[in-house]
mmCIF file of C-alpha atoms in Angstrom:
data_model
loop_
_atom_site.group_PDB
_atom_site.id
_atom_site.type_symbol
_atom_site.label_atom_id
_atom_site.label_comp_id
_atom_site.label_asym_id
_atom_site.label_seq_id
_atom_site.Cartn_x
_atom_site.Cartn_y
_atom_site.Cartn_z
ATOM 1 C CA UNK A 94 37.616 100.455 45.073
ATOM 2 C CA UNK A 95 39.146 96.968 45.366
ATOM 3 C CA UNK A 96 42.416 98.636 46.448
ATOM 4 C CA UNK A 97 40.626 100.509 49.462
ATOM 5 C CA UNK A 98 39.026 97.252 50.836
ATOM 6 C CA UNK A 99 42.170 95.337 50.983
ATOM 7 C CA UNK A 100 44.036 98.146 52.700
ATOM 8 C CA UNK A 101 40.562 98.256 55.075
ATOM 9 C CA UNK A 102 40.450 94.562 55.372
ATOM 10 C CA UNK A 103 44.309 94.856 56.659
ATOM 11 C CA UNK A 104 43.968 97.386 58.970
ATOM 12 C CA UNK A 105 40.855 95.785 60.509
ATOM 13 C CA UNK A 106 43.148 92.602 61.237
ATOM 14 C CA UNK A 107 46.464 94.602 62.637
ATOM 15 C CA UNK A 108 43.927 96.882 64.813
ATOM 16 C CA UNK A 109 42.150 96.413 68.235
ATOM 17 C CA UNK A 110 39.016 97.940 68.098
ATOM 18 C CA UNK A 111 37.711 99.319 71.041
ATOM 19 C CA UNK A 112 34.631 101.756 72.195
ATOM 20 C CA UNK A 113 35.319 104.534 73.403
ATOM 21 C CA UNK A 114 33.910 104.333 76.793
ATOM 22 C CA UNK A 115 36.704 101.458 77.108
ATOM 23 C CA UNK A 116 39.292 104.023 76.195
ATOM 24 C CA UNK A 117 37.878 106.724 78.403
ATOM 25 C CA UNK A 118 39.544 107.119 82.558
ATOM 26 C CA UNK A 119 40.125 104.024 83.999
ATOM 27 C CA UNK A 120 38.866 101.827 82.139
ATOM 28 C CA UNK A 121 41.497 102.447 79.558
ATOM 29 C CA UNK A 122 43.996 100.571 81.549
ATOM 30 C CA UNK A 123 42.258 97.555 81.511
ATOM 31 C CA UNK A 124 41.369 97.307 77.980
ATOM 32 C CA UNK A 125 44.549 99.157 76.451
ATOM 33 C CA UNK A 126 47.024 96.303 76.579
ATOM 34 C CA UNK A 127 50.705 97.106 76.463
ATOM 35 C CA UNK A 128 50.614 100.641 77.378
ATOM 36 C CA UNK A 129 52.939 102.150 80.542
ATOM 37 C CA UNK A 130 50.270 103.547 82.331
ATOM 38 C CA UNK A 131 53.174 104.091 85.199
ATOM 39 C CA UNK A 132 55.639 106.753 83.237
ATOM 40 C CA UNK A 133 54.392 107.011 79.796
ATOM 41 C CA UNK A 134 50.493 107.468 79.349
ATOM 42 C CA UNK A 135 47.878 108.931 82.090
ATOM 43 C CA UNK A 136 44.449 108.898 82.267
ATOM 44 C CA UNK A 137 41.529 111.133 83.611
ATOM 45 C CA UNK A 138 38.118 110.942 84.049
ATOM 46 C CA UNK A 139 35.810 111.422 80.810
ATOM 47 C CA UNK A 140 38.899 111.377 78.855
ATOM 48 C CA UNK A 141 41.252 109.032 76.335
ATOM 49 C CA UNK A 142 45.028 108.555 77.840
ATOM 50 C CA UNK A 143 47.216 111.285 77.446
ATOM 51 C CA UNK A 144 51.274 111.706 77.240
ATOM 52 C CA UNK A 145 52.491 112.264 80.894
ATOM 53 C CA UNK A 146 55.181 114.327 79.231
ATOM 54 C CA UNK A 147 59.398 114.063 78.640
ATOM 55 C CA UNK A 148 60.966 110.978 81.452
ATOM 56 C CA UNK A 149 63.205 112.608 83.438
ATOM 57 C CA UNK A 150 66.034 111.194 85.843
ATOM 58 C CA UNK A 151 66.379 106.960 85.907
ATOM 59 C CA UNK A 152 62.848 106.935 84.744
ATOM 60 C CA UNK A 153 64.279 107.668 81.572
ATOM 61 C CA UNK A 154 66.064 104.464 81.434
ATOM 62 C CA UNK A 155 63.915 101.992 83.093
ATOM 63 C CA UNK A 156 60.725 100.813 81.673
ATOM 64 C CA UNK A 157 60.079 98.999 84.461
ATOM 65 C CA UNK A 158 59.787 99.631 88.374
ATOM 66 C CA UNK A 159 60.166 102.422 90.542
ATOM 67 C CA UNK A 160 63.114 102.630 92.011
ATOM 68 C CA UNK A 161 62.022 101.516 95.793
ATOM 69 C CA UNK A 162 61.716 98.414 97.575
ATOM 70 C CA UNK A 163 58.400 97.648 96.607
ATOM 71 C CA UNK A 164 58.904 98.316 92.920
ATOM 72 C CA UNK A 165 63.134 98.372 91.989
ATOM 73 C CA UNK A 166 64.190 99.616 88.814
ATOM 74 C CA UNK A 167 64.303 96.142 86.776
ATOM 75 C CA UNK A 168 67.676 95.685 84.871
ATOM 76 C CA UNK A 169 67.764 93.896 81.765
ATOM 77 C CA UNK A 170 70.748 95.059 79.588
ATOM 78 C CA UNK A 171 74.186 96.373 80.264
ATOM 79 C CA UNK A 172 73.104 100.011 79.496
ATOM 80 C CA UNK A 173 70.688 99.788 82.669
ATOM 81 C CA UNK A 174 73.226 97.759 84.789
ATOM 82 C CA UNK A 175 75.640 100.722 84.095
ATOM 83 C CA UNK A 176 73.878 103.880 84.737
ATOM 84 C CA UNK A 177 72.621 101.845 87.828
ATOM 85 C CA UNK A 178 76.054 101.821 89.570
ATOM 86 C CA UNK A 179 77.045 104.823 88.493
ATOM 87 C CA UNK A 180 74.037 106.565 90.305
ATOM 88 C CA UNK A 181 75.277 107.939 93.413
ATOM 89 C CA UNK A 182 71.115 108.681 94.687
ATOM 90 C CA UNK A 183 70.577 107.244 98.239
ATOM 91 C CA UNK A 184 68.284 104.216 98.592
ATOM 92 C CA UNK A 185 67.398 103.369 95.133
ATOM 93 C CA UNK A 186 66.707 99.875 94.311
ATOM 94 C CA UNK A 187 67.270 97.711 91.434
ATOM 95 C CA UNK A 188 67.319 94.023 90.559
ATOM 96 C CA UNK A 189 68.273 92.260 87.421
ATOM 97 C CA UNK A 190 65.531 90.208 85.163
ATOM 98 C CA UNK A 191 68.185 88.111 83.148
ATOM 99 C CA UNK A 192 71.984 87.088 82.988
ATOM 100 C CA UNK A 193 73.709 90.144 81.576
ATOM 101 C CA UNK A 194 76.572 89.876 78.890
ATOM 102 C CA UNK A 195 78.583 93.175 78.616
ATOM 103 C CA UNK A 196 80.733 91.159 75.920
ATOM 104 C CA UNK A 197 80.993 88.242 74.235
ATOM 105 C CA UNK A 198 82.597 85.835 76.429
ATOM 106 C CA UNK A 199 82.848 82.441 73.905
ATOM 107 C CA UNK A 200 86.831 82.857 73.211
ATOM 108 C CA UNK A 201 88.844 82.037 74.973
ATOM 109 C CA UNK A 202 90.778 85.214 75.136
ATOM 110 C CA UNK A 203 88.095 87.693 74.372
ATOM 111 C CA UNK A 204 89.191 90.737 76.442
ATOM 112 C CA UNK A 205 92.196 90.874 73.868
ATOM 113 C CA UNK A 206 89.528 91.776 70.922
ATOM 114 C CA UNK A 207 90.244 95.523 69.624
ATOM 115 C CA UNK A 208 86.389 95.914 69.864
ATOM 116 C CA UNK A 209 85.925 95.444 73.258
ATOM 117 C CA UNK A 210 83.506 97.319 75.596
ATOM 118 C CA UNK A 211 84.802 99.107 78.131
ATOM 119 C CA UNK A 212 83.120 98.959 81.364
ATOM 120 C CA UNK A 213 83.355 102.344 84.094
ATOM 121 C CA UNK A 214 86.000 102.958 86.591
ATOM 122 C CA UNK A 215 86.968 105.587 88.855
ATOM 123 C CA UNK A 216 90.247 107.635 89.878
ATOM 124 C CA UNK A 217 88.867 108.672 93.113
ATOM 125 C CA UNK A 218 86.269 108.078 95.250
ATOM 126 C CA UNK A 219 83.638 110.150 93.990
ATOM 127 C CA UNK A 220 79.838 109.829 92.997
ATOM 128 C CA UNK A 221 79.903 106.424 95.221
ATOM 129 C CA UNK A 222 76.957 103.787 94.576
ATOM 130 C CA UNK A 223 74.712 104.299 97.622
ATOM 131 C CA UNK A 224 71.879 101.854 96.142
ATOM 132 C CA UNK A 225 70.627 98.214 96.645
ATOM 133 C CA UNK A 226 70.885 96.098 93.698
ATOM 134 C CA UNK A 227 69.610 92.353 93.771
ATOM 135 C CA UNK A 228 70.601 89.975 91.261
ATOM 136 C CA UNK A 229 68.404 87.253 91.889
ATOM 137 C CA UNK A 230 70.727 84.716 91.500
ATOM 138 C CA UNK A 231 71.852 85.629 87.703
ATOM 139 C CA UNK A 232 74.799 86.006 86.444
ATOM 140 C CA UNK A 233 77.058 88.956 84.754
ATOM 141 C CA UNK A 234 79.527 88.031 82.018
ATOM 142 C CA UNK A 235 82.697 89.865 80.308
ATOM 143 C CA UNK A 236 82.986 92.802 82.870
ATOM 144 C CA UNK A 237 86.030 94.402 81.126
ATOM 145 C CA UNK A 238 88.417 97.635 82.221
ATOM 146 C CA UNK A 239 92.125 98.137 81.747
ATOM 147 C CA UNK A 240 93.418 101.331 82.207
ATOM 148 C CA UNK A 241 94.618 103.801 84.796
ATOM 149 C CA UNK A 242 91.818 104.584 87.064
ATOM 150 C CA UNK A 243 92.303 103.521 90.208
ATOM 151 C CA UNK A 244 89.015 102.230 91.265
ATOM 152 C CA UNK A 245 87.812 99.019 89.148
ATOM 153 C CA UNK A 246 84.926 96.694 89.836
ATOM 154 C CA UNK A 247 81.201 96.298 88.645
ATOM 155 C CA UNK A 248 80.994 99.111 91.411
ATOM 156 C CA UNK A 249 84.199 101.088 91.108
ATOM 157 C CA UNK A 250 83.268 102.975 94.183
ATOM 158 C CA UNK A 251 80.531 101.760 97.102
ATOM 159 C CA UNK A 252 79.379 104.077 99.714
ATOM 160 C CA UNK A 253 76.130 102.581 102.514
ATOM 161 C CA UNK A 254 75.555 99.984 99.597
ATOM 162 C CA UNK A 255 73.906 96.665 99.238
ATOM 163 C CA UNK A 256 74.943 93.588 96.540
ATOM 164 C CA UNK A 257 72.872 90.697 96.586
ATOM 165 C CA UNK A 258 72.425 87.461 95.150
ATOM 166 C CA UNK A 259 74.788 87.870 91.805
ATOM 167 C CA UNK A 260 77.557 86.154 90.322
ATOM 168 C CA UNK A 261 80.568 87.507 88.312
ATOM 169 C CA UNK A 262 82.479 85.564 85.659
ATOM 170 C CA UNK A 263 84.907 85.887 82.665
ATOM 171 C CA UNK A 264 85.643 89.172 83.794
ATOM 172 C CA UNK A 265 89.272 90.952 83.132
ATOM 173 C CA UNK A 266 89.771 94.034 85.470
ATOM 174 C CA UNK A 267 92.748 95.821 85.287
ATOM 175 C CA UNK A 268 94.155 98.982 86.972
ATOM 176 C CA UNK A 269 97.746 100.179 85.518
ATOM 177 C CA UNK A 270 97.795 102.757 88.085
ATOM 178 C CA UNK A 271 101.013 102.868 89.604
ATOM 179 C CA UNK A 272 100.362 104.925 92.985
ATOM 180 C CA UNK A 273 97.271 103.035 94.478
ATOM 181 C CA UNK A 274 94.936 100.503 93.361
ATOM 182 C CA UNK A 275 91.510 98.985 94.439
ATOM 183 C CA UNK A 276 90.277 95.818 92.249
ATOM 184 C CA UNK A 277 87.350 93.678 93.169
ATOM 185 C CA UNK A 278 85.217 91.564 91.000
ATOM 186 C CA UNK A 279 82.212 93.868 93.116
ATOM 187 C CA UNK A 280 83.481 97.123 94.530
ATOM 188 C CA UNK A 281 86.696 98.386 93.662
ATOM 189 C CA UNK A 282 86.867 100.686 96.158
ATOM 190 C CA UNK A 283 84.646 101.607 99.409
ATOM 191 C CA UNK A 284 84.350 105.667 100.142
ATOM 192 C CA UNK A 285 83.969 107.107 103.565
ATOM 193 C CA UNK A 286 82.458 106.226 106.910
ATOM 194 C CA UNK A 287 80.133 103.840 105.473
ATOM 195 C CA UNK A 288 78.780 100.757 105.344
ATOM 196 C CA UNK A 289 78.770 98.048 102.564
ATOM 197 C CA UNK A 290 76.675 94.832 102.385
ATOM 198 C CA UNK A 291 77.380 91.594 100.345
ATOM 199 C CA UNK A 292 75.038 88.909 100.629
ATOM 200 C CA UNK A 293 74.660 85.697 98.175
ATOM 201 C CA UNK A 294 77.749 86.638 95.913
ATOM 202 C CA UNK A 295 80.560 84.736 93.706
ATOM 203 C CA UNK A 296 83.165 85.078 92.013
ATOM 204 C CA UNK A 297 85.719 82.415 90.550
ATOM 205 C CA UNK A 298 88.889 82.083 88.588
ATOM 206 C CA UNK A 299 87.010 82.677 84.911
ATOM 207 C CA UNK A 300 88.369 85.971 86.335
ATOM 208 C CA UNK A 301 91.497 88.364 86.221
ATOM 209 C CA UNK A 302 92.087 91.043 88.551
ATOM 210 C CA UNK A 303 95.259 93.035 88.606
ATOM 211 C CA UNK A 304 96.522 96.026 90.181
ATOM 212 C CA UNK A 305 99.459 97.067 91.831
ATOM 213 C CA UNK A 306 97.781 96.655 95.574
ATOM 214 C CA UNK A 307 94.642 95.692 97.216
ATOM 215 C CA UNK A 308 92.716 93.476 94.499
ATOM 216 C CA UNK A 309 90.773 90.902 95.675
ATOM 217 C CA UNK A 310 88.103 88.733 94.545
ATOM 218 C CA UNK A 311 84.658 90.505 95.718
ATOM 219 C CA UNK A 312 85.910 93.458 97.098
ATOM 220 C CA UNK A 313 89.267 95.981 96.477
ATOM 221 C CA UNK A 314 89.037 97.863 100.145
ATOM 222 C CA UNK A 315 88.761 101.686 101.723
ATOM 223 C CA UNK A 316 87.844 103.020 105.035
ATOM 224 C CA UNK A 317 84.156 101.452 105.400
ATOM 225 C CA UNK A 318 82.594 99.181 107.095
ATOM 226 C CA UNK A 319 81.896 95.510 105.686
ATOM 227 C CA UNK A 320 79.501 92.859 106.444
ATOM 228 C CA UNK A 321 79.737 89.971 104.311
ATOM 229 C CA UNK A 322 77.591 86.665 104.095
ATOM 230 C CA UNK A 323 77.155 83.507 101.908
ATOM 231 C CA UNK A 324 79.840 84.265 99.598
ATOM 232 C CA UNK A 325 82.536 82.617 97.589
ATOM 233 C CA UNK A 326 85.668 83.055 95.563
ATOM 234 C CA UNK A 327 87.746 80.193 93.788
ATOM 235 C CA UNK A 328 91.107 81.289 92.666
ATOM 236 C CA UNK A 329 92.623 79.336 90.147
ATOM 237 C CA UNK A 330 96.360 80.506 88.431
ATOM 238 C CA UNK A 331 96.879 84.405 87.587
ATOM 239 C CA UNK A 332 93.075 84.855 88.967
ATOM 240 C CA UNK A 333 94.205 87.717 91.341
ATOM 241 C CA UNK A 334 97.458 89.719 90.739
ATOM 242 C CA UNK A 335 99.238 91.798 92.771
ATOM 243 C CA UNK A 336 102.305 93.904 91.027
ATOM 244 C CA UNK A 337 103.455 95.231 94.786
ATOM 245 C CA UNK A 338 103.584 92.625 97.324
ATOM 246 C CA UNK A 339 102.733 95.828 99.651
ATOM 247 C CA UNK A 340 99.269 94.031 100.246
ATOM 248 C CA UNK A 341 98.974 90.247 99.531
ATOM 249 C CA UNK A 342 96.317 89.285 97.013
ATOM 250 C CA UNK A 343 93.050 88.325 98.240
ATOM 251 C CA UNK A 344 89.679 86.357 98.129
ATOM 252 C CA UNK A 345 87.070 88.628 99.568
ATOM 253 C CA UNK A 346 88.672 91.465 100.576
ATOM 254 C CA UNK A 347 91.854 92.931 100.373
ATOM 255 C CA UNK A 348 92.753 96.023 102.692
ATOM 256 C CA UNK A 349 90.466 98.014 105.065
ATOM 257 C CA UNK A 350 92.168 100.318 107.238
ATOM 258 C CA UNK A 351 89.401 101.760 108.935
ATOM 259 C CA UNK A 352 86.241 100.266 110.450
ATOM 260 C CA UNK A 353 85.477 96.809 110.687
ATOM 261 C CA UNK A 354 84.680 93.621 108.453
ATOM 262 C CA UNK A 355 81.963 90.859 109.871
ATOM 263 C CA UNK A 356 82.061 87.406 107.141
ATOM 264 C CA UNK A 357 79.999 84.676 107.699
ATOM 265 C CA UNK A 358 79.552 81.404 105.974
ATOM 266 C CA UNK A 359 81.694 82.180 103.386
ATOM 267 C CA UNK A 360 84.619 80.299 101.510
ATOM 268 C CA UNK A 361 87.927 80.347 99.717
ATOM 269 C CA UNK A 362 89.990 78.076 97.725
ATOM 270 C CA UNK A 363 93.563 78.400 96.932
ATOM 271 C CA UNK A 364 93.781 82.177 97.949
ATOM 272 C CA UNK A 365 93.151 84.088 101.450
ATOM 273 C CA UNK A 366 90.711 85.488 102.023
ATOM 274 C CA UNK A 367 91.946 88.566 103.873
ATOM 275 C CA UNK A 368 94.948 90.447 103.479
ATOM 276 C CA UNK A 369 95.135 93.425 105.977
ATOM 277 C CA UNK A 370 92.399 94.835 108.390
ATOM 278 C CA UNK A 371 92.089 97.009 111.736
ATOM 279 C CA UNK A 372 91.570 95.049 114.889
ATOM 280 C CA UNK A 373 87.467 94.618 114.049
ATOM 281 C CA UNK A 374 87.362 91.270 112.029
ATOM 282 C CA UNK A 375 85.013 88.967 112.501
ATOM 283 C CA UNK A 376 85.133 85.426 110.831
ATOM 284 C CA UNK A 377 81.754 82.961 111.437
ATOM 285 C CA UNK A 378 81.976 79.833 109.505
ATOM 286 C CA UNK A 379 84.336 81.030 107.172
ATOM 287 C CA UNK A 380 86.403 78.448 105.559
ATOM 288 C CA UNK A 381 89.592 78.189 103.467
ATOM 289 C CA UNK A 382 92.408 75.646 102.421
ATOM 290 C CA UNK A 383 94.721 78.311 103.030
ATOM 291 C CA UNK A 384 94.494 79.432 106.645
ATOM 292 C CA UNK A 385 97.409 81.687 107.309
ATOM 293 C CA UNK A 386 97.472 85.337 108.124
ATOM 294 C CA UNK A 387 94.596 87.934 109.410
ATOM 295 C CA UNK A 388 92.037 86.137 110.857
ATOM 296 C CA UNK A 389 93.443 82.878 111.004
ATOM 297 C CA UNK A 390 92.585 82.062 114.504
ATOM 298 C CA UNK A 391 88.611 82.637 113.959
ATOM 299 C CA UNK A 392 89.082 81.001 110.043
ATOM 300 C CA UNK A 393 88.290 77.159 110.228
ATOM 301 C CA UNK A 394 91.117 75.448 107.488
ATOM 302 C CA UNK A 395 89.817 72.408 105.284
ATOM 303 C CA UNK A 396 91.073 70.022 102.858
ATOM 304 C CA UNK A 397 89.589 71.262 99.107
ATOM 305 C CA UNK A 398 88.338 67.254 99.262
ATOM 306 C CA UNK A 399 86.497 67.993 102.618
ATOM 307 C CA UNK A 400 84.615 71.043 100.171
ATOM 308 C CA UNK A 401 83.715 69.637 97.760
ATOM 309 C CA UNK A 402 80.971 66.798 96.734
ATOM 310 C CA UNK A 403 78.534 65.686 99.816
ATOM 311 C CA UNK A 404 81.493 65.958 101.977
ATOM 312 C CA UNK A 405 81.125 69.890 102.682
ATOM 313 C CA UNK A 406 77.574 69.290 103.779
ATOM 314 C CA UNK A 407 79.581 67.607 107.016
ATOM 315 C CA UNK A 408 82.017 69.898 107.024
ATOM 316 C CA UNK A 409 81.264 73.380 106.546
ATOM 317 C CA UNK A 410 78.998 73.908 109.315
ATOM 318 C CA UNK A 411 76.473 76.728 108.948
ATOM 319 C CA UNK A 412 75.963 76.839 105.923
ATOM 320 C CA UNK A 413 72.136 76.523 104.602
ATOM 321 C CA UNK A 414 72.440 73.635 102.336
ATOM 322 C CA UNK A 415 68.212 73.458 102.084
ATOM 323 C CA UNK A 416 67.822 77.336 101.203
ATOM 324 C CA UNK A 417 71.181 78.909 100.057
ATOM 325 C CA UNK A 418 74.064 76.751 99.132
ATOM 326 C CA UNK A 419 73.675 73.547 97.206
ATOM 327 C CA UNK A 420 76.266 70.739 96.558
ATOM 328 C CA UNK A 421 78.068 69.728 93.534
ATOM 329 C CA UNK A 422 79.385 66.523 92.920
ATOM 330 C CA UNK A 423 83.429 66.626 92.801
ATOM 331 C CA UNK A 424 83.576 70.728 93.250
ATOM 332 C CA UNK A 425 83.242 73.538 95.413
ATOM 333 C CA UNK A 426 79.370 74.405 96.868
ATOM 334 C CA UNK A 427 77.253 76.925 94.695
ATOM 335 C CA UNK A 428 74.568 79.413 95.676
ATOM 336 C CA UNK A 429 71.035 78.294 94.586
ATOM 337 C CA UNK A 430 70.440 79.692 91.040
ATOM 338 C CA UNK A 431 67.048 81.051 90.130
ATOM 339 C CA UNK A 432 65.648 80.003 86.500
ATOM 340 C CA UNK A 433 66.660 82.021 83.735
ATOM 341 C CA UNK A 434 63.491 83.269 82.207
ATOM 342 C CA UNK A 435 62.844 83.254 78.079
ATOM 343 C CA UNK A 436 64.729 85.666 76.310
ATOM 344 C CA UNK A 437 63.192 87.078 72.938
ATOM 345 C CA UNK A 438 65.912 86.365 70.517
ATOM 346 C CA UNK A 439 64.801 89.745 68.493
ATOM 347 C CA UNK A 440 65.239 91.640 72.066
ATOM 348 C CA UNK A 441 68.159 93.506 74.063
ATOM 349 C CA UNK A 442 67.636 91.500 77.510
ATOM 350 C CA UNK A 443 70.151 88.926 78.223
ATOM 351 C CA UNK A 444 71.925 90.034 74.843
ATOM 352 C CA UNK A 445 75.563 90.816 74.583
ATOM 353 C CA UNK A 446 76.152 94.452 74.611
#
């Protein structure tokens, strides 16, 4: 009928037809576009692709990448962001593939909306990350959390972890605990004899982090070891709170009372950038207009006019102004950005939450 060769003429136009010998073993992978050979579909010789069967574990979340070096989990919304930190697996890698916006962050005071969405926190230091996530140089907005866990930070609690290459901003992070308190923009709190990496990191005063003690810009403290490199935090007013004055508010880290803490060319304005520490700090290149303190004999004290502009390019020596850091004119130095990539309007990645 006329009816049947319209509805024929429409499917022949919506449909890829193939033969099946291009359907059949391997050849169905290269003529099968957008199917996840990977997790989803596998094929076998003399037959048509198959269902590998129910995802199990992270593969259940990630559509991309395999958790390891070669092949991280890739993260793309702020679902995937949070069951990455909370995963407490040894050695499992991720990096993120856009900007991630856990809320809107276009008012002004947008962590007072009623619909806000809560990010993770801890009361303890249990289930630690023990994973490497890179951010390739993007950027996570409206981290939110007030309430009485102790541990608060995009990583409440970091065991032998590694941050890379990420920025934080207009985030409010707030612990109303009134024992103990770890607050960092990063890592709230650090668990155990381990040890914690930040490399390529920032943080700045589109932020609030309060707590009774320890809160800090990047990182709350703990007993762990840290080693921190290329990183920044600009405080501006009410940026980092302290409701005890037990532990002084910091830039980059707060309190570590057991093992040791190596920064290198990294900077702080208007804030210090250590509060308390065991005898193992290290300071290379580490700069600060407020120089007072732990670690004030290895910290090198500037004027904020000899950071900013073309001026810290004579002035803050070691840093990597070709590679890493890049100047701006009449503010602080920045860490090279990578290129956003397109974001499908219709899709979740780079979407608010």
């Amino acid at each position: 009928s006329t009816s049947d060769n319209k509805t024929h003429a429409a499917c022949k136009n919506a449909v890829t037809v193939l033969s099946i010998d291009k359907m059949t073993g391997d050849a169905a992978k290269d003529n099968m576009t957008g199917f996840n050979f990977r997790k989803v579909w596998k094929v076998s010789e003399g037959r048509t692709p198959e269902l590998i069967g129910k995802l199990t574990g992270l593969n259940a979340f990630f559509d991309e990448g395999e958790g390891t070096w070669a092949s991280p989990y890739v993260v793309k919304t702020a679902e995937q962001l949070q069951i990455a930190v909370s995963d407490s697996n040894t050695n499992i890698y991720f990096k993120l593939a856009n900007d991630i916006y856990i809320n809107d962050v276009s008012a002004d005071n947008w962590y007072e909306n009623a619909s806000v969405n809560s990010w993770i926190a801890n009361n303890g230091t249990e289930n630690p990350f023990n994973g490497v996530i890179d951010g390739c140089g993007y950027t996570v907005y409206g981290l939110y959390y007030s309430g009485n866990d102790s541990s608060v930070g995009l990583i409440p609690v970091a065991g032998n972890a590694t941050v890379s290459n990420l920025n934080i901003r207009n985030a409010y992070l707030e612990s109303t605990n009134s024992t103990s308190t770890f607050v960092g923009s990063f890592v709230g709190r650090l668990s155990g004899n381990a040890t914690l990496r930040i490399r390529s990191c920032s943080a700045d005063d589109s932020v609030t982090l309060i707590g009774k003690n320890r809160v800090a810009g990047l990182v709350g403290g703990g007993s762990s070891n840290i080693t921190m490199e290329n990183c920044y935090f600009i405080a501006g007013n009410n940026a980092v709170t302290c409701t005890s004055d037990k532990y002084a508010a910091s830039g980059l880290v707060a309190d570590l009372w057991d093992g040791g803490i190596n920064i290198r060319n990294c900077y702080t304005v208007d804030i210090l950038p250590f509060s308390t520490a065991p005898g193992g700090v290290s300071f290379v290149n580490t700069y600060t207009n407020v120089c007072e303190g732990v670690g004030k004999n290895t910290l090198t004290k500037l004027e904020k006019s000899q950071m900013t502009g073309e001026a810290a390019k004579k002035n803050m020596n070691g840093f990597d102004f070709v590679n890493i850091w890049k100047t701006v004119e009449n503010d602080y130095p920045v860490l090279v950005a990578k290129e956003n990539p397109a974001v499908d309007p219709n899709g979740t990645p780079g979407a608010v939450w």
